[in-house]
Amino acid sequence: MTKTTTTASAPVLGVRALNRATLDRQLLLRRAPLQAKAAVEHLVGLQAQNVKPPYYALAARLDGFAPERLSELMAGREVVRIVTLRSTIHTHTADDCLTLRPLVQGARERELNQFRKGLDGVDLDRLTALVRDLVEAGPRTMTQLRAALGAEWPDADPQALGLAARCRLPLVQVTPRGLWDRSGQVALTTAEHWLGRSTGASPGLAEGDDPTALEATVLRYLAAFGPASVRDMQTWAGLTRLRPVFERLRPRLVTFRDDGGTELFDLPDAPRPDPDTPAPPRFLPEFDNLLLSHADRARVVPERYRGRNAQGNLAHRTLLVDGFLAGLWKPEGDTLVVEPFGRLTRAQRQDVTAEAERMLAVLHPGASYDIRFGTVVGR
């Protein structure tokens, strides 16, 4: 049977079916009784461009979560903040930091090609060795690194020099950066130095050099974000040419089609709930991976709201109602303002208010907050 025939005969999963399956994998249909570290591992990391998003992400997903638990893991070097997927900062477990960073090293090398003009005359191997010596002697800020590198290559672009350091080495943000209510400025050292273990990464490592690790990562991606297409995973990881990896795994997977005919892969025993399964409201942080990890985001973002949760590189905190993007939210002093995109029913407003109260009690116990519904955000 040809691949085309197989795809055409695969069962169709509509938008709501994909929505409920993904929410279930993302721990958003019901709160999971997991510890913070287990949740970070299951989700293959949390987007962490800013300090607070990982805390909001876990508050929405875990039963019994307290922000101090994630801070303790960071302080204990069991989870770290590092640039990995899509060249963005993620909070990963120490183990994932050491395995995922090498898988995306090739992408970080390609990223450097965009700044070659600013690195004219720079010996990247020498730069790598110099940066490693500097940050392993003591954590350095990016300003300090750019100054030291600029002294070596005064004609190079300082921003490009800093980017080269970040791309060539697995640099983690050391604590207190990332701690709840105690975060400091960004200071960097190598993952190996911070964790006392090697990543196995080397400059120039090509994607696919470790097929076993790539296959394991595909399976983990499907467990957290599936069912999904090859392009979906490539979007999540910021990688290319993953089709051969999926083809090697095909005998171990099941396939479906979406409404547009795109082939979707999944784990045979992964949950795929009834499309009518209730989905409670959830408050998610800016840049939550739920909204960034598929090429086709229709399973979470209705077409009429596409692009409404971000402006350029600025993303907004998002509200889910019935499992789909339904509005934005923001703190304003001692008030949490909810801005829906459309009219909510009385029951939905009550459920959203109850969820807001629960989130605030988890993240700000003992504090007094008002919850206000702002003007409906227009089209």
Short mmCIF file of C-alpha atoms in Angstrom, two decimals:
data_model
loop_
_atom_site.label_atom_id
_atom_site.label_comp_id
_atom_site.label_asym_id
_atom_site.label_seq_id
_atom_site.Cartn_x
_atom_site.Cartn_y
_atom_site.Cartn_z
CA MET A 1 0.00 0.00 0.00
CA THR A 2 1.41 3.37 -0.98
CA LYS A 3 1.80 6.23 1.44
CA THR A 4 -0.78 8.27 -0.52
CA THR A 5 -3.33 5.49 -0.24
CA THR A 6 -2.58 5.07 3.46
CA THR A 7 -3.05 8.78 4.13
CA ALA A 8 -6.29 8.94 2.16
CA SER A 9 -7.77 6.04 4.12
CA ALA A 10 -6.66 7.26 7.56
CA PRO A 11 -9.43 8.36 9.95
CA VAL A 12 -10.18 12.08 10.05
CA LEU A 13 -9.76 14.05 13.27
CA GLY A 14 -11.69 17.30 13.24
CA VAL A 15 -10.63 20.50 14.96
CA ARG A 16 -12.43 19.75 18.22
CA ALA A 17 -11.01 16.23 18.35
CA LEU A 18 -7.50 17.62 17.89
CA ASN A 19 -8.21 20.30 20.45
CA ARG A 20 -9.29 17.86 23.13
CA ALA A 21 -6.44 15.45 22.41
CA THR A 22 -3.86 18.22 22.65
CA LEU A 23 -5.39 19.72 25.78
CA ASP A 24 -5.31 16.30 27.42
CA ARG A 25 -1.61 15.84 26.58
CA GLN A 26 -0.95 19.40 27.79
CA LEU A 27 -2.58 18.72 31.19
CA LEU A 28 -5.24 21.33 30.46
CA LEU A 29 -8.42 19.24 30.43
CA ARG A 30 -7.98 18.46 34.10
CA ARG A 31 -5.20 19.36 36.51
CA ALA A 32 -2.62 16.65 36.88
CA PRO A 33 -1.40 15.36 40.27
CA LEU A 34 2.21 15.66 39.11
CA GLN A 35 5.22 17.21 40.76
CA ALA A 36 6.64 20.24 38.96
CA LYS A 37 9.73 18.44 37.69
CA ALA A 38 7.69 15.59 36.22
CA ALA A 39 5.42 18.08 34.49
CA VAL A 40 8.34 20.02 32.98
CA GLU A 41 9.73 16.73 31.70
CA HIS A 42 6.40 15.55 30.27
CA LEU A 43 5.86 18.88 28.48
CA VAL A 44 9.43 18.75 27.11
CA GLY A 45 10.09 22.15 28.61
CA LEU A 46 8.26 25.40 29.19
CA GLN A 47 8.65 28.55 27.13
CA ALA A 48 10.48 31.02 29.38
CA GLN A 49 11.29 34.19 27.47
CA ASN A 50 10.20 36.01 30.61
CA VAL A 51 10.55 34.88 34.24
CA LYS A 52 6.92 34.33 35.22
CA PRO A 53 5.46 32.30 32.30
CA PRO A 54 6.68 28.88 33.53
CA TYR A 55 4.97 29.51 36.87
CA TYR A 56 1.69 30.51 35.24
CA ALA A 57 1.97 27.54 32.87
CA LEU A 58 2.27 25.07 35.75
CA ALA A 59 -0.40 26.80 37.83
CA ALA A 60 -2.84 26.16 34.99
CA ARG A 61 -1.87 22.51 34.67
CA LEU A 62 -1.05 21.04 38.08
CA ASP A 63 -3.08 20.18 41.12
CA GLY A 64 -1.37 21.39 44.28
CA PHE A 65 1.29 23.45 42.52
CA ALA A 66 3.12 26.12 44.50
CA PRO A 67 5.57 28.49 42.77
CA GLU A 68 8.21 27.78 45.41
CA ARG A 69 8.47 24.22 44.09
CA LEU A 70 9.74 25.35 40.70
CA SER A 71 12.10 27.87 42.31
CA GLU A 72 13.53 25.11 44.49
CA LEU A 73 14.18 22.99 41.41
CA MET A 74 16.01 25.88 39.77
CA ALA A 75 18.06 26.66 42.84
CA GLY A 76 18.89 22.97 43.14
CA ARG A 77 19.97 22.84 39.46
CA GLU A 78 17.35 20.22 38.65
CA VAL A 79 15.80 22.52 36.04
CA VAL A 80 17.52 25.29 34.07
CA ARG A 81 16.80 28.18 31.72
CA ILE A 82 18.55 27.80 28.35
CA VAL A 83 18.10 28.64 24.67
CA THR A 84 16.90 25.52 22.87
CA LEU A 85 13.75 25.09 20.77
CA ARG A 86 13.07 27.78 18.15
CA SER A 87 16.12 29.68 19.47
CA THR A 88 14.08 30.77 22.49
CA ILE A 89 14.64 30.41 26.21
CA HIS A 90 13.00 27.36 27.75
CA THR A 91 12.87 25.94 31.24
CA HIS A 92 14.03 22.33 30.94
CA THR A 93 14.96 19.58 33.32
CA ALA A 94 18.71 19.14 33.65
CA ASP A 95 18.53 15.90 31.67
CA ASP A 96 16.60 17.54 28.83
CA CYS A 97 18.98 20.47 28.79
CA LEU A 98 21.82 18.04 28.18
CA THR A 99 20.03 16.06 25.46
CA LEU A 100 17.88 18.61 23.63
CA ARG A 101 20.51 21.29 23.19
CA PRO A 102 22.76 19.04 21.06
CA LEU A 103 19.78 18.18 18.84
CA VAL A 104 19.24 21.84 17.96
CA GLN A 105 22.92 22.78 17.71
CA GLY A 106 22.82 22.60 13.92
CA ALA A 107 19.97 25.12 13.89
CA ARG A 108 21.95 27.44 16.16
CA GLU A 109 24.90 27.22 13.74
CA ARG A 110 22.60 28.18 10.84
CA GLU A 111 21.27 31.06 12.89
CA LEU A 112 24.79 32.46 13.01
CA ASN A 113 24.86 32.64 9.21
CA GLN A 114 22.46 35.58 9.41
CA PHE A 115 25.16 37.57 11.23
CA ARG A 116 28.28 36.58 9.29
CA LYS A 117 28.86 40.15 8.13
CA GLY A 118 29.12 41.32 11.73
CA LEU A 119 31.52 38.47 12.49
CA ASP A 120 33.93 39.11 9.63
CA GLY A 121 37.44 38.18 10.77
CA VAL A 122 36.23 36.43 13.93
CA ASP A 123 37.64 32.97 14.60
CA LEU A 124 34.56 31.22 15.99
CA ASP A 125 36.52 28.36 17.52
CA ARG A 126 38.69 30.85 19.38
CA LEU A 127 35.59 32.79 20.42
CA THR A 128 34.03 29.61 21.75
CA ALA A 129 37.07 28.73 23.83
CA LEU A 130 37.36 32.29 25.17
CA VAL A 131 33.71 32.45 26.18
CA ARG A 132 33.89 29.06 27.87
CA ASP A 133 36.90 30.16 29.92
CA LEU A 134 35.19 33.41 30.91
CA VAL A 135 31.84 32.02 32.00
CA GLU A 136 33.26 28.98 33.73
CA ALA A 137 35.56 31.23 35.78
CA GLY A 138 32.38 32.95 36.97
CA PRO A 139 28.93 33.72 35.54
CA ARG A 140 29.00 36.65 33.14
CA THR A 141 26.29 38.98 31.90
CA MET A 142 25.90 39.38 28.16
CA THR A 143 27.16 42.95 28.50
CA GLN A 144 30.34 41.65 30.11
CA LEU A 145 30.76 39.01 27.41
CA ARG A 146 30.31 41.52 24.60
CA ALA A 147 32.88 43.82 26.21
CA ALA A 148 35.45 41.02 26.55
CA LEU A 149 34.85 39.79 23.00
CA GLY A 150 34.90 43.33 21.65
CA ALA A 151 38.37 43.79 23.11
CA GLU A 152 39.52 40.79 21.06
CA TRP A 153 37.64 41.75 17.87
CA PRO A 154 37.07 45.52 18.01
CA ASP A 155 35.85 45.70 14.41
CA ALA A 156 33.13 43.08 14.89
CA ASP A 157 29.50 43.86 15.65
CA PRO A 158 29.01 43.56 19.45
CA GLN A 159 25.50 42.13 19.06
CA ALA A 160 26.77 39.49 16.64
CA LEU A 161 29.56 38.56 19.06
CA GLY A 162 27.04 38.03 21.84
CA LEU A 163 24.81 35.97 19.58
CA ALA A 164 27.78 33.85 18.54
CA ALA A 165 28.50 33.08 22.19
CA ARG A 166 24.90 32.02 22.77
CA CYS A 167 24.75 29.91 19.62
CA ARG A 168 28.10 28.19 19.97
CA LEU A 169 27.81 27.23 23.61
CA PRO A 170 24.97 25.84 25.75
CA LEU A 171 24.74 28.82 28.10
CA VAL A 172 22.33 28.56 31.03
CA GLN A 173 20.97 31.45 33.05
CA VAL A 174 22.15 30.93 36.62
CA THR A 175 19.99 31.62 39.64
CA PRO A 176 18.69 33.85 41.11
CA ARG A 177 17.45 34.56 37.58
CA GLY A 178 14.16 32.72 37.15
CA LEU A 179 13.24 32.41 40.82
CA TRP A 180 9.74 33.40 41.88
CA ASP A 181 9.68 36.94 43.31
CA ARG A 182 13.51 36.92 43.65
CA SER A 183 14.74 37.01 40.09
CA GLY A 184 17.99 38.81 39.27
CA GLN A 185 19.70 39.91 36.08
CA VAL A 186 20.74 37.39 33.44
CA ALA A 187 24.14 35.87 34.16
CA LEU A 188 25.47 32.96 32.13
CA THR A 189 27.67 29.92 32.43
CA THR A 190 27.88 26.67 30.49
CA ALA A 191 25.40 23.89 31.13
CA GLU A 192 28.29 21.51 31.73
CA HIS A 193 29.78 23.73 34.40
CA TRP A 194 26.45 24.46 36.10
CA LEU A 195 25.27 20.85 36.08
CA GLY A 196 28.60 19.06 36.39
CA ARG A 197 27.81 16.89 33.36
CA SER A 198 28.55 17.05 29.63
CA THR A 199 25.96 17.80 26.96
CA GLY A 200 27.93 15.95 24.33
CA ALA A 201 27.34 18.91 22.04
CA SER A 202 30.04 20.25 19.77
CA PRO A 203 30.05 23.28 17.48
CA GLY A 204 28.88 22.31 14.01
CA LEU A 205 26.90 19.27 15.12
CA ALA A 206 24.42 18.55 12.33
CA GLU A 207 20.78 17.72 12.79
CA GLY A 208 20.27 13.99 12.63
CA ASP A 209 23.73 13.07 13.90
CA ASP A 210 21.99 11.20 16.72
CA PRO A 211 19.01 9.43 15.13
CA THR A 212 18.14 7.55 18.30
CA ALA A 213 17.84 10.79 20.26
CA LEU A 214 15.78 12.37 17.48
CA GLU A 215 13.39 9.42 17.41
CA ALA A 216 12.97 9.57 21.17
CA THR A 217 12.24 13.28 20.93
CA VAL A 218 9.59 12.71 18.24
CA LEU A 219 7.84 10.24 20.53
CA ARG A 220 7.97 12.69 23.42
CA TYR A 221 6.65 15.49 21.23
CA LEU A 222 3.68 13.37 20.19
CA ALA A 223 3.02 12.43 23.81
CA ALA A 224 2.82 16.13 24.74
CA PHE A 225 1.45 17.75 21.57
CA GLY A 226 0.00 15.05 19.30
CA PRO A 227 -1.59 14.07 17.08
CA ALA A 228 0.70 16.10 14.85
CA SER A 229 2.19 16.40 11.39
CA VAL A 230 5.86 16.45 10.48
CA ARG A 231 5.59 20.21 9.91
CA ASP A 232 4.04 20.60 13.35
CA MET A 233 7.05 19.08 15.05
CA GLN A 234 9.45 21.02 12.87
CA THR A 235 7.67 24.20 13.97
CA TRP A 236 7.92 23.20 17.63
CA ALA A 237 11.60 22.28 17.47
CA GLY A 238 12.80 24.86 14.96
CA LEU A 239 14.34 22.02 12.93
CA THR A 240 14.01 20.85 9.34
CA ARG A 241 14.13 17.55 7.44
CA LEU A 242 12.39 15.46 10.08
CA ARG A 243 10.32 13.43 7.58
CA PRO A 244 12.86 10.53 7.53
CA VAL A 245 12.66 10.27 11.33
CA PHE A 246 8.87 9.95 11.21
CA GLU A 247 9.13 7.40 8.41
CA ARG A 248 11.48 5.26 10.50
CA LEU A 249 8.97 5.44 13.33
CA ARG A 250 5.90 4.84 11.15
CA PRO A 251 5.55 1.13 12.09
CA ARG A 252 5.30 2.17 15.77
CA LEU A 253 2.76 4.94 15.19
CA VAL A 254 -0.84 5.37 14.05
CA THR A 255 -1.92 7.93 11.47
CA PHE A 256 -4.90 10.21 10.98
CA ARG A 257 -5.88 13.09 8.72
CA ASP A 258 -7.04 16.56 9.66
CA ASP A 259 -9.92 18.28 7.88
CA GLY A 260 -7.53 19.53 5.21
CA GLY A 261 -6.09 16.08 4.48
CA THR A 262 -2.75 16.58 6.23
CA GLU A 263 -1.29 13.37 7.62
CA LEU A 264 -1.04 13.32 11.40
CA PHE A 265 1.04 10.89 13.43
CA ASP A 266 0.33 9.71 16.96
CA LEU A 267 1.23 7.18 19.61
CA PRO A 268 -1.12 4.19 19.50
CA ASP A 269 -2.14 4.37 23.15
CA ALA A 270 -2.19 8.16 23.56
CA PRO A 271 -5.45 9.72 24.81
CA ARG A 272 -7.84 11.05 22.20
CA PRO A 273 -10.91 12.16 24.17
CA ASP A 274 -14.40 12.63 22.81
CA PRO A 275 -14.61 16.03 21.06
CA ASP A 276 -17.46 16.99 23.40
CA THR A 277 -15.38 16.46 26.55
CA PRO A 278 -15.75 19.60 28.71
CA ALA A 279 -12.73 21.91 28.74
CA PRO A 280 -12.64 24.33 31.69
CA PRO A 281 -11.29 27.89 31.28
CA ARG A 282 -7.56 28.29 31.65
CA PHE A 283 -5.32 31.34 32.04
CA LEU A 284 -2.07 30.83 30.13
CA PRO A 285 1.08 32.97 30.07
CA GLU A 286 2.51 34.75 27.08
CA PHE A 287 4.36 32.44 24.72
CA ASP A 288 2.76 29.29 26.14
CA ASN A 289 3.90 26.34 24.04
CA LEU A 290 0.29 25.24 23.52
CA LEU A 291 -0.06 28.11 21.04
CA LEU A 292 3.40 27.85 19.44
CA SER A 293 4.02 24.17 18.80
CA HIS A 294 2.06 23.41 15.63
CA ALA A 295 2.36 24.68 12.07
CA ASP A 296 -1.45 24.69 11.96
CA ARG A 297 -2.73 26.32 15.16
CA ALA A 298 -6.43 25.95 14.30
CA ARG A 299 -6.75 23.25 16.98
CA VAL A 300 -6.43 26.03 19.58
CA VAL A 301 -6.77 29.34 17.73
CA PRO A 302 -10.04 29.93 15.83
CA GLU A 303 -9.51 31.47 12.42
CA ARG A 304 -11.37 34.63 13.40
CA TYR A 305 -8.90 35.19 16.24
CA ARG A 306 -5.71 34.28 14.41
CA GLY A 307 -2.94 36.74 15.24
CA ARG A 308 -4.88 38.34 18.08
CA ASN A 309 -2.69 36.97 20.86
CA ALA A 310 0.52 38.59 19.62
CA GLN A 311 1.84 41.75 18.00
CA GLY A 312 5.18 41.13 16.31
CA ASN A 313 7.53 39.72 18.95
CA LEU A 314 5.17 40.78 21.74
CA ALA A 315 2.85 38.04 22.94
CA HIS A 316 -0.10 38.51 25.29
CA ARG A 317 -1.34 36.36 28.16
CA THR A 318 -4.16 34.25 26.80
CA LEU A 319 -7.50 32.95 28.02
CA LEU A 320 -8.95 29.63 26.90
CA VAL A 321 -12.71 29.08 27.00
CA ASP A 322 -14.08 25.73 25.86
CA GLY A 323 -10.51 24.80 25.00
CA PHE A 324 -9.93 27.56 22.44
CA LEU A 325 -8.33 31.00 22.49
CA ALA A 326 -11.09 33.34 23.65
CA GLY A 327 -9.39 36.46 24.97
CA LEU A 328 -6.50 38.07 26.80
CA TRP A 329 -5.78 38.87 30.43
CA LYS A 330 -3.41 41.12 32.31
CA PRO A 331 -2.63 42.21 35.87
CA GLU A 332 -3.16 45.88 36.63
CA GLY A 333 -2.02 46.58 40.18
CA ASP A 334 -4.31 44.61 42.47
CA THR A 335 -6.78 43.88 39.66
CA LEU A 336 -6.81 41.06 37.12
CA VAL A 337 -8.42 42.30 33.91
CA VAL A 338 -10.02 39.80 31.55
CA GLU A 339 -10.56 40.98 27.96
CA PRO A 340 -12.64 38.50 25.96
CA PHE A 341 -12.70 38.60 22.17
CA GLY A 342 -16.43 37.89 22.12
CA ARG A 343 -19.41 37.84 24.45
CA LEU A 344 -19.24 35.24 27.21
CA THR A 345 -22.36 33.66 28.61
CA ARG A 346 -23.18 34.19 32.26
CA ALA A 347 -22.08 30.62 33.02
CA GLN A 348 -18.79 31.14 31.16
CA ARG A 349 -18.10 34.37 33.05
CA GLN A 350 -18.71 32.57 36.32
CA ASP A 351 -16.35 29.76 35.34
CA VAL A 352 -13.69 32.22 34.17
CA THR A 353 -13.98 34.16 37.44
CA ALA A 354 -13.65 30.97 39.49
CA GLU A 355 -10.55 29.96 37.53
CA ALA A 356 -9.02 33.42 37.97
CA GLU A 357 -9.60 33.23 41.72
CA ARG A 358 -7.97 29.80 41.86
CA MET A 359 -4.92 30.95 39.86
CA LEU A 360 -4.45 34.01 42.04
CA ALA A 361 -4.74 31.94 45.21
CA VAL A 362 -2.04 29.59 43.94
CA LEU A 363 0.44 32.22 42.80
CA HIS A 364 -0.34 35.01 45.26
CA PRO A 365 -1.70 33.36 48.40
CA GLY A 366 -3.03 35.79 50.96
CA ALA A 367 -3.13 38.71 48.51
CA SER A 368 -6.38 40.49 47.69
CA TYR A 369 -7.25 40.94 44.02
CA ASP A 370 -10.25 42.22 42.11
CA ILE A 371 -11.29 40.49 38.92
CA ARG A 372 -12.70 42.76 36.26
CA PHE A 373 -13.97 42.04 32.77
CA GLY A 374 -12.66 44.73 30.48
CA THR A 375 -14.12 46.03 27.28
CA VAL A 376 -14.56 43.25 24.76
CA VAL A 377 -11.54 43.32 22.48
CA GLY A 378 -12.82 44.19 19.02
CA ARG A 379 -11.81 42.64 15.74
#
